[in-house]
Amino acid sequence: MASPNRQTWPSMFRSKHASQLWQSQPDMSSSPPSLVSGSTAGRTFKSPFSGPEERNTDPKPRWNPRPEQIRILEALFNSGMANPPRDEIPRIRMKLQEYGPVGDANVFYWFQNRKSRSKNKLLRAAGSGAASRAGAAPARACAPAARQHAAASPYTTPQPKQQQLQAPHVSPTMMAPTSSSSSSSDRSSGSSKPVKPTTAAMDLLSPLAAACHQQMHYQPLGLGLQPATVSAPAATAALEEFVPTATDVEPIFLQYPQGHCLSAGELAAILGAQYMHAPVQQPAPAPASPAGMLLGLCNELAAGPTRSGAWIGAGGLGQHWPSGADQLGLGKSSETFNASAVATDVAHEDATKLGLLHYGFGLSSPPAVNAATTSAPTAVLPLPASSPETGAVTVASAAAAAAGLSNLFATTTAATSEAVTYSHLQEGEAEAADVGFAGTGVVPRGAAVVCIAGTNAVCNVPAGHLHVKTYFGEGAVLARFRSGRFEPLAVDASLGLTVEPLQHGDIYYCVLI
Amino acid sequence: MASPNRQTWPSMFRSKHASQLWQSQPDMSSSPPSLVSGSTAGRTFKSPFSGPEERNTDPKPRWNPRPEQIRILEALFNSGMANPPRDEIPRIRMKLQEYGPVGDANVFYWFQNRKSRSKNKLLRAAGSGAASRAGAAPARACAPAARQHAAASPYTTPQPKQQQLQAPHVSPTMMAPTSSSSSSSDRSSGSSKPVKPTTAAMDLLSPLAAACHQQMHYQPLGLGLQPATVSAPAATAALEEFVPTATDVEPIFLQYPQGHCLSAGELAAILGAQYMHAPVQQPAPAPASPAGMLLGLCNELAAGPTRSGAWIGAGGLGQHWPSGADQLGLGKSSETFNASAVATDVAHEDATKLGLLHYGFGLSSPPAVNAATTSAPTAVLPLPASSPETGAVTVASAAAAAAGLSNLFATTTAATSEAVTYSHLQEGEAEAADVGFAGTGVVPRGAAVVCIAGTNAVCNVPAGHLHVKTYFGEGAVLARFRSGRFEPLAVDASLGLTVEPLQHGDIYYCVLI
DNA sequence: AATCTATGAATGAAAG
DNA sequence: CTTTCATTCATAGATT
């Protein structure tokens, strides 16, 4: 038997794709092993017994994802594709193959590991601090509650090594470069015809998109806002607990109504996916959140940068921490370097391919949104209530405003292009933000704030990893405003917690999709 | 909730057997790893939180199958027991217990995972490479068709590191050691009386055997060769497609006539199974292949090493790749070492117990065989046709010859014993093989060849996972000739594809049972 | 060189 | 059976 080979999945592909176009690189995968081997195996173990079993040796070279590939994978992951359906894997692999040899197995393992590890990481982070106790009494929304891992936050904790970790770096992968869509767009451009999204839109989506679909409900742009479906209660409930305890994480999440909505990442992923095999013309589905908040997704190709974005700008509130800038990309020189390099090199290319620039969100007027958000009002707490040490950040509401998601991404990622768009967006929203803050008094404190589209609620959320959906409802997406631009906050696909812990002093905007 | 104990099945048994006799060994499951690391108790981890539940500490160490156990399991699996009936599980477990603590649940899970994973693996493998494109036009048998992942093959790819290669290790699990039957035979010996197989023979089989039975048709030895049932067409049809595409894998397989035949592995498994609970005296069923090729299975106990095996030797064709020897077991020192160790230690023991040495195949003169194989002739392609890069291996036919399966196993596994038998077999077939090659010119190239018993057809098959039945008919079993011995090629029970991909440059022999 | 860390790979166990 | 979770193994590359 064979047991020998350990690589179950891996082997198979290994050979295949690898060669395609990438062989050039010495690196990877395809390598050697699979064909041959089977070997692997072994459980190295010690088991004394029976002696020698071990064996193995299998050479099996392990796949070395290139940065570009990682970016793509990260983008997908951050977009909510925690574990791609089996059918999507080959598709993803194909995409990755453009950058080097990869096997389906590699993709499969990557997602598995990514999910598993991000989960553990977050759990630890959360767990160590408040989480553990949080389990007992989930603070109510906006409550000062969580001081989750006080220590956990990089700031407070003396990090031995510079823990590159997850920490602060905004993963480059998430950012969508602003590069012009022109280049790779040929394919995408091919689909100049914006499909009118309809509930049937999903049918038009590429398989990948379809896959993503599992995690969201599409709403035709036209339909836009189906306020009806909204249920304030759900939103309210969500607010009750914001920081799932380590153990409860799953349960808590699950307790909310099913249905999902697109996060910025998800959108990106989907778009990218579509791009992979279909022209941009693909219909853009609008996600509907069970919670009642809706955002129509529309194909911007034809329309151009129109958009009633869901992101709220916070022009006036500039005083995020001084560290803000550093955290963004400077944590590590290498990191920073890569980010930039990638951005120009790959990221940007990817962005184009992902089609991020071709789509935008259509924010539906959300009666539901208000209802949902409004339910939280009681939760609105005076900032002072939460002590700084708790690490809680303040959440402030602002009038809902619309901004093109594409713009958001553009600004987030590349300072180079689309700056205009960004500013545009920012300006448009500035007022609203201010308004919101003014009312709450949050702004003055300089505390981090999260603006909730369409509401005026203000509350502070625990600094640290936040379960956005639980806290703000299914359709919520957070963005951090730093250095004059918005950075979408990546949410761990598996846990639903923000990949980076919210920082006290930072300004966050909540987008209710 | 969850998470805590996950073990559904396990719980029940867990305790039971595990301790039985094996605890002694440090190694195992329980042991080291578990205790230590997981500290078992709980997820050691970090999960600080919530403390509730946890506790118990029952860390539930996960079962760590020993190599011997794996071998047995693999043997069973490869023998076609994709998913053993419930009743068989305890039986299998008992057998495994001889080597260490195991629970029924472990066995259950093992089979489930094995099946699932081998399926995925193969699907992808097939899919990614040739499969996708194969889908379009399944080459005809022996066609140069697949150039599945050309680049993929390790050979072509420049591996940065020394890719210890994949290679070739013949999994020890597959091999049946040549050890003398004496030792464990006591039980088996008890059944000195060879039961005359009859159609009713299956009734006499132990449950385990019966289980295996699902995948095969028993033919009484006496009946031997029921040429009548043979249908050339079926065989022909099979030849039409050899490499299922990723997507088509299942369908393709299913399109063939039902009915199964014993592969070397199956035989071994069955025998072993019988051994487990019944004395050797069990009747040996003869598998009948719907395709029309038949092989009588007889109990050699009484007769001694007689045998008209179905395996064809290729004494003269020594020129498999130079790497052949290396690949076999030298790829890595550890590998080699282990293999041998296991062979003497475990494997061999297993072999004895499996009763491999007590049985032999009776090759029925196969009118059908010829018909079936012959149908392929047109497909015979000049090796040159298939470029090396395509990764296709050449299949050559040779005059049918008979060799004892038992011998095959013996030679395959242990160089130590039964060498005589092997040489015997080899010699007998050398001529035939040469003849076949001579005609095709295959040999000269040093290409891998597959000799089909009873035919002269020569063709190349795609390197990579091959669906033997589809390619050569229901009764076909492939063996690789390496380092002077035959290694039966394991076939995935669920997919029917060879577990290890055929290697370009290797020599394969096809046995039509 | 020894170590550590991040992460690819593999696989037992379970849930659905 | 399919998918997911949890653990563990093993190794590349950074770190000291």
mmCIF file of N, CA, C and O in Angstrom, chain A residues 314-370:
data_model
loop_
_atom_site.group_PDB
_atom_site.id
_atom_site.type_symbol
_atom_site.label_atom_id
_atom_site.label_comp_id
_atom_site.label_asym_id
_atom_site.label_seq_id
_atom_site.Cartn_x
_atom_site.Cartn_y
_atom_site.Cartn_z
ATOM 1 N N ALA A 314 -14.590 60.345 6.192
ATOM 2 C CA ALA A 314 -14.483 61.077 7.450
ATOM 3 C C ALA A 314 -13.445 62.159 7.335
ATOM 4 O O ALA A 314 -12.561 62.291 8.150
ATOM 5 N N GLY A 315 -13.570 62.881 6.291
ATOM 6 C CA GLY A 315 -12.575 63.906 6.039
ATOM 7 C C GLY A 315 -12.095 64.676 7.242
ATOM 8 O O GLY A 315 -10.899 64.795 7.464
ATOM 9 N N GLY A 316 -12.980 65.166 8.005
ATOM 10 C CA GLY A 316 -12.580 66.010 9.108
ATOM 11 C C GLY A 316 -11.838 65.408 10.279
ATOM 12 O O GLY A 316 -11.088 66.072 10.961
ATOM 13 N N LEU A 317 -12.034 64.164 10.488
ATOM 14 C CA LEU A 317 -11.465 63.579 11.686
ATOM 15 C C LEU A 317 -10.026 63.150 11.616
ATOM 16 O O LEU A 317 -9.661 62.086 12.081
ATOM 17 N N GLY A 318 -9.227 63.858 11.084
ATOM 18 C CA GLY A 318 -7.857 63.397 10.917
ATOM 19 C C GLY A 318 -7.024 62.880 12.054
ATOM 20 O O GLY A 318 -5.991 62.320 11.848
ATOM 21 N N GLN A 319 -7.385 63.027 13.231
ATOM 22 C CA GLN A 319 -6.418 62.676 14.219
ATOM 23 C C GLN A 319 -6.303 61.273 14.693
ATOM 24 O O GLN A 319 -6.389 61.036 15.850
ATOM 25 N N HIS A 320 -6.044 60.449 13.846
ATOM 26 C CA HIS A 320 -5.863 59.083 14.320
ATOM 27 C C HIS A 320 -4.498 59.061 14.927
ATOM 28 O O HIS A 320 -3.763 60.031 14.845
ATOM 29 N N TRP A 321 -4.166 57.998 15.470
ATOM 30 C CA TRP A 321 -2.878 57.928 16.135
ATOM 31 C C TRP A 321 -1.744 58.277 15.216
ATOM 32 O O TRP A 321 -1.776 58.102 14.033
ATOM 33 N N PRO A 322 -0.763 58.725 15.857
ATOM 34 C CA PRO A 322 0.446 59.053 15.112
ATOM 35 C C PRO A 322 0.969 57.778 14.482
ATOM 36 O O PRO A 322 1.529 57.770 13.434
ATOM 37 N N SER A 323 0.774 56.775 15.185
ATOM 38 C CA SER A 323 1.298 55.507 14.713
ATOM 39 C C SER A 323 0.584 55.058 13.457
ATOM 40 O O SER A 323 1.046 54.222 12.734
ATOM 41 N N GLY A 324 -0.529 55.622 13.276
ATOM 42 C CA GLY A 324 -1.317 55.192 12.132
ATOM 43 C C GLY A 324 -0.505 54.962 10.883
ATOM 44 O O GLY A 324 -0.516 53.886 10.307
ATOM 45 N N ALA A 325 0.206 55.948 10.529
ATOM 46 C CA ALA A 325 0.971 55.836 9.297
ATOM 47 C C ALA A 325 1.928 54.666 9.344
ATOM 48 O O ALA A 325 2.030 53.864 8.433
ATOM 49 N N ASP A 326 2.584 54.549 10.420
ATOM 50 C CA ASP A 326 3.561 53.495 10.533
ATOM 51 C C ASP A 326 2.929 52.139 10.381
ATOM 52 O O ASP A 326 3.399 51.283 9.668
ATOM 53 N N GLN A 327 1.907 52.006 11.093
ATOM 54 C CA GLN A 327 1.264 50.711 11.075
ATOM 55 C C GLN A 327 0.873 50.298 9.685
ATOM 56 O O GLN A 327 0.982 49.152 9.318
ATOM 57 N N LEU A 328 0.426 51.265 9.000
ATOM 58 C CA LEU A 328 -0.033 50.919 7.685
ATOM 59 C C LEU A 328 0.913 50.037 6.917
ATOM 60 O O LEU A 328 0.595 48.937 6.546
ATOM 61 N N GLY A 329 2.042 50.505 6.682
ATOM 62 C CA GLY A 329 2.925 49.685 5.873
ATOM 63 C C GLY A 329 4.350 49.649 6.339
ATOM 64 O O GLY A 329 5.177 48.987 5.773
ATOM 65 N N LEU A 330 4.638 50.328 7.350
ATOM 66 C CA LEU A 330 6.020 50.444 7.736
ATOM 67 C C LEU A 330 6.510 49.433 8.739
ATOM 68 O O LEU A 330 7.675 49.376 9.059
ATOM 69 N N GLY A 331 5.632 48.696 9.244
ATOM 70 C CA GLY A 331 6.045 47.753 10.269
ATOM 71 C C GLY A 331 7.387 47.143 9.968
ATOM 72 O O GLY A 331 8.290 47.163 10.781
ATOM 73 N N LYS A 332 7.488 46.637 8.816
ATOM 74 C CA LYS A 332 8.747 46.017 8.477
ATOM 75 C C LYS A 332 9.196 46.562 7.156
ATOM 76 O O LYS A 332 8.414 46.782 6.263
ATOM 77 N N SER A 333 10.432 46.741 7.078
ATOM 78 C CA SER A 333 10.928 47.285 5.827
ATOM 79 C C SER A 333 10.572 46.346 4.698
ATOM 80 O O SER A 333 10.050 46.728 3.678
ATOM 81 N N SER A 334 10.853 45.111 4.934
ATOM 82 C CA SER A 334 10.603 44.159 3.871
ATOM 83 C C SER A 334 9.134 44.202 3.504
ATOM 84 O O SER A 334 8.756 44.206 2.359
ATOM 85 N N GLU A 335 8.363 44.229 4.503
ATOM 86 C CA GLU A 335 6.941 44.214 4.271
ATOM 87 C C GLU A 335 6.553 45.392 3.414
ATOM 88 O O GLU A 335 5.886 45.282 2.411
ATOM 89 N N THR A 336 7.001 46.496 3.879
ATOM 90 C CA THR A 336 6.646 47.699 3.173
ATOM 91 C C THR A 336 7.102 47.597 1.743
ATOM 92 O O THR A 336 6.400 47.877 0.816
ATOM 93 N N PHE A 337 8.308 47.161 1.663
ATOM 94 C CA PHE A 337 8.878 47.067 0.344
ATOM 95 C C PHE A 337 8.007 46.224 -0.557
ATOM 96 O O PHE A 337 7.620 46.606 -1.638
ATOM 97 N N ASN A 338 7.708 45.082 -0.050
ATOM 98 C CA ASN A 338 6.916 44.188 -0.852
ATOM 99 C C ASN A 338 5.620 44.815 -1.280
ATOM 100 O O ASN A 338 5.214 44.719 -2.413
ATOM 101 N N ALA A 339 5.019 45.389 -0.321
ATOM 102 C CA ALA A 339 3.731 45.967 -0.614
ATOM 103 C C ALA A 339 3.838 46.888 -1.804
ATOM 104 O O ALA A 339 3.093 46.772 -2.763
ATOM 105 N N SER A 340 4.773 47.756 -1.730
ATOM 106 C CA SER A 340 4.892 48.696 -2.823
ATOM 107 C C SER A 340 5.249 47.977 -4.105
ATOM 108 O O SER A 340 4.671 48.192 -5.144
ATOM 109 N N ALA A 341 6.224 47.121 -3.960
ATOM 110 C CA ALA A 341 6.661 46.406 -5.138
ATOM 111 C C ALA A 341 5.500 45.663 -5.752
ATOM 112 O O ALA A 341 5.219 45.754 -6.935
ATOM 113 N N VAL A 342 4.869 44.948 -4.912
ATOM 114 C CA VAL A 342 3.754 44.170 -5.392
ATOM 115 C C VAL A 342 2.711 45.074 -6.010
ATOM 116 O O VAL A 342 2.166 44.782 -7.051
ATOM 117 N N ALA A 343 2.477 46.104 -5.313
ATOM 118 C CA ALA A 343 1.446 46.997 -5.796
ATOM 119 C C ALA A 343 1.690 47.374 -7.238
ATOM 120 O O ALA A 343 0.829 47.226 -8.091
ATOM 121 N N THR A 344 2.867 47.850 -7.483
ATOM 122 C CA THR A 344 3.142 48.242 -8.847
ATOM 123 C C THR A 344 3.192 47.045 -9.756
ATOM 124 O O THR A 344 2.632 47.026 -10.828
ATOM 125 N N ASP A 345 3.882 46.088 -9.267
ATOM 126 C CA ASP A 345 4.064 44.914 -10.083
ATOM 127 C C ASP A 345 2.829 44.078 -10.238
ATOM 128 O O ASP A 345 2.114 44.129 -11.215
ATOM 129 N N VAL A 346 2.609 43.320 -9.262
ATOM 130 C CA VAL A 346 1.515 42.392 -9.331
ATOM 131 C C VAL A 346 0.178 42.914 -8.900
ATOM 132 O O VAL A 346 -0.781 42.882 -9.619
ATOM 133 N N ALA A 347 0.198 43.376 -7.711
ATOM 134 C CA ALA A 347 -1.049 43.792 -7.121
ATOM 135 C C ALA A 347 -1.838 44.583 -8.106
ATOM 136 O O ALA A 347 -2.993 44.324 -8.377
ATOM 137 N N HIS A 348 -1.191 45.480 -8.607
ATOM 138 C CA HIS A 348 -1.892 46.362 -9.461
ATOM 139 C C HIS A 348 -2.398 45.621 -10.665
ATOM 140 O O HIS A 348 -3.507 45.788 -11.097
ATOM 141 N N GLU A 349 -1.594 44.765 -11.100
ATOM 142 C CA GLU A 349 -2.065 43.982 -12.233
ATOM 143 C C GLU A 349 -3.266 43.173 -11.793
ATOM 144 O O GLU A 349 -4.279 43.108 -12.452
ATOM 145 N N ASP A 350 -3.100 42.597 -10.656
ATOM 146 C CA ASP A 350 -4.175 41.784 -10.135
ATOM 147 C C ASP A 350 -5.435 42.581 -9.997
ATOM 148 O O ASP A 350 -6.524 42.144 -10.330
ATOM 149 N N ALA A 351 -5.224 43.727 -9.481
ATOM 150 C CA ALA A 351 -6.387 44.558 -9.244
ATOM 151 C C ALA A 351 -7.143 44.712 -10.538
ATOM 152 O O ALA A 351 -8.357 44.559 -10.601
ATOM 153 N N THR A 352 -6.392 44.992 -11.505
ATOM 154 C CA THR A 352 -7.039 45.195 -12.780
ATOM 155 C C THR A 352 -7.803 43.949 -13.163
ATOM 156 O O THR A 352 -8.959 43.971 -13.523
ATOM 157 N N LYS A 353 -7.086 42.872 -13.050
ATOM 158 C CA LYS A 353 -7.702 41.626 -13.422
ATOM 159 C C LYS A 353 -8.899 41.289 -12.566
ATOM 160 O O LYS A 353 -9.861 40.706 -13.017
ATOM 161 N N LEU A 354 -8.751 41.626 -11.357
ATOM 162 C CA LEU A 354 -9.849 41.291 -10.471
ATOM 163 C C LEU A 354 -11.080 42.092 -10.852
ATOM 164 O O LEU A 354 -12.184 41.763 -10.482
ATOM 165 N N GLY A 355 -10.835 43.086 -11.602
ATOM 166 C CA GLY A 355 -11.977 43.839 -12.052
ATOM 167 C C GLY A 355 -12.521 44.763 -10.987
ATOM 168 O O GLY A 355 -13.647 45.213 -11.042
ATOM 169 N N LEU A 356 -11.723 45.004 -10.038
ATOM 170 C CA LEU A 356 -12.193 45.839 -8.952
ATOM 171 C C LEU A 356 -12.629 47.205 -9.422
ATOM 172 O O LEU A 356 -13.545 47.795 -8.902
ATOM 173 N N LEU A 357 -11.923 47.637 -10.402
ATOM 174 C CA LEU A 357 -12.242 48.972 -10.866
ATOM 175 C C LEU A 357 -13.489 49.041 -11.720
ATOM 176 O O LEU A 357 -13.932 50.101 -12.098
ATOM 177 N N HIS A 358 -13.968 47.925 -12.016
ATOM 178 C CA HIS A 358 -15.132 47.944 -12.888
ATOM 179 C C HIS A 358 -16.466 47.894 -12.186
ATOM 180 O O HIS A 358 -17.501 47.862 -12.804
ATOM 181 N N TYR A 359 -16.388 47.770 -10.926
ATOM 182 C CA TYR A 359 -17.641 47.666 -10.218
ATOM 183 C C TYR A 359 -17.769 48.684 -9.101
ATOM 184 O O TYR A 359 -16.799 49.264 -8.658
ATOM 185 N N GLY A 360 -18.944 48.817 -8.691
ATOM 186 C CA GLY A 360 -19.165 49.743 -7.602
ATOM 187 C C GLY A 360 -20.364 49.261 -6.812
ATOM 188 O O GLY A 360 -21.099 48.387 -7.259
ATOM 189 N N PHE A 361 -20.501 49.783 -5.697
ATOM 190 C CA PHE A 361 -21.656 49.389 -4.900
ATOM 191 C C PHE A 361 -22.746 50.415 -5.085
ATOM 192 O O PHE A 361 -22.489 51.594 -5.178
ATOM 193 N N GLY A 362 -23.902 49.913 -5.105
ATOM 194 C CA GLY A 362 -25.013 50.844 -5.170
ATOM 195 C C GLY A 362 -25.630 50.741 -3.802
ATOM 196 O O GLY A 362 -26.035 49.668 -3.406
ATOM 197 N N LEU A 363 -25.663 51.776 -3.097
ATOM 198 C CA LEU A 363 -26.237 51.669 -1.767
ATOM 199 C C LEU A 363 -27.728 51.882 -1.871
ATOM 200 O O LEU A 363 -28.205 52.854 -2.401
ATOM 201 N N SER A 364 -28.403 50.970 -1.376
ATOM 202 C CA SER A 364 -29.848 51.119 -1.454
ATOM 203 C C SER A 364 -30.238 51.923 -0.239
ATOM 204 O O SER A 364 -29.629 51.828 0.796
ATOM 205 N N SER A 365 -31.241 52.684 -0.418
ATOM 206 C CA SER A 365 -31.636 53.454 0.734
ATOM 207 C C SER A 365 -32.099 52.414 1.684
ATOM 208 O O SER A 365 -32.920 51.599 1.348
ATOM 209 N N PRO A 366 -31.574 52.364 2.792
ATOM 210 C CA PRO A 366 -31.906 51.288 3.693
ATOM 211 C C PRO A 366 -32.818 51.646 4.821
ATOM 212 O O PRO A 366 -32.373 52.032 5.867
ATOM 213 N N PRO A 367 -34.007 51.408 4.593
ATOM 214 C CA PRO A 367 -34.945 51.657 5.692
ATOM 215 C C PRO A 367 -34.534 50.688 6.767
ATOM 216 O O PRO A 367 -34.469 50.982 7.939
ATOM 217 N N ALA A 368 -34.235 49.563 6.281
ATOM 218 C CA ALA A 368 -33.849 48.502 7.178
ATOM 219 C C ALA A 368 -32.602 48.910 7.937
ATOM 220 O O ALA A 368 -32.478 48.707 9.130
ATOM 221 N N VAL A 369 -31.719 49.440 7.191
ATOM 222 C CA VAL A 369 -30.474 49.808 7.815
ATOM 223 C C VAL A 369 -30.735 50.659 9.030
ATOM 224 O O VAL A 369 -30.237 50.412 10.112
ATOM 225 N N ASN A 370 -31.532 51.632 8.790
ATOM 226 C CA ASN A 370 -31.791 52.514 9.900
ATOM 227 C C ASN A 370 -32.399 51.752 11.057
ATOM 228 O O ASN A 370 -32.001 51.892 12.192
#
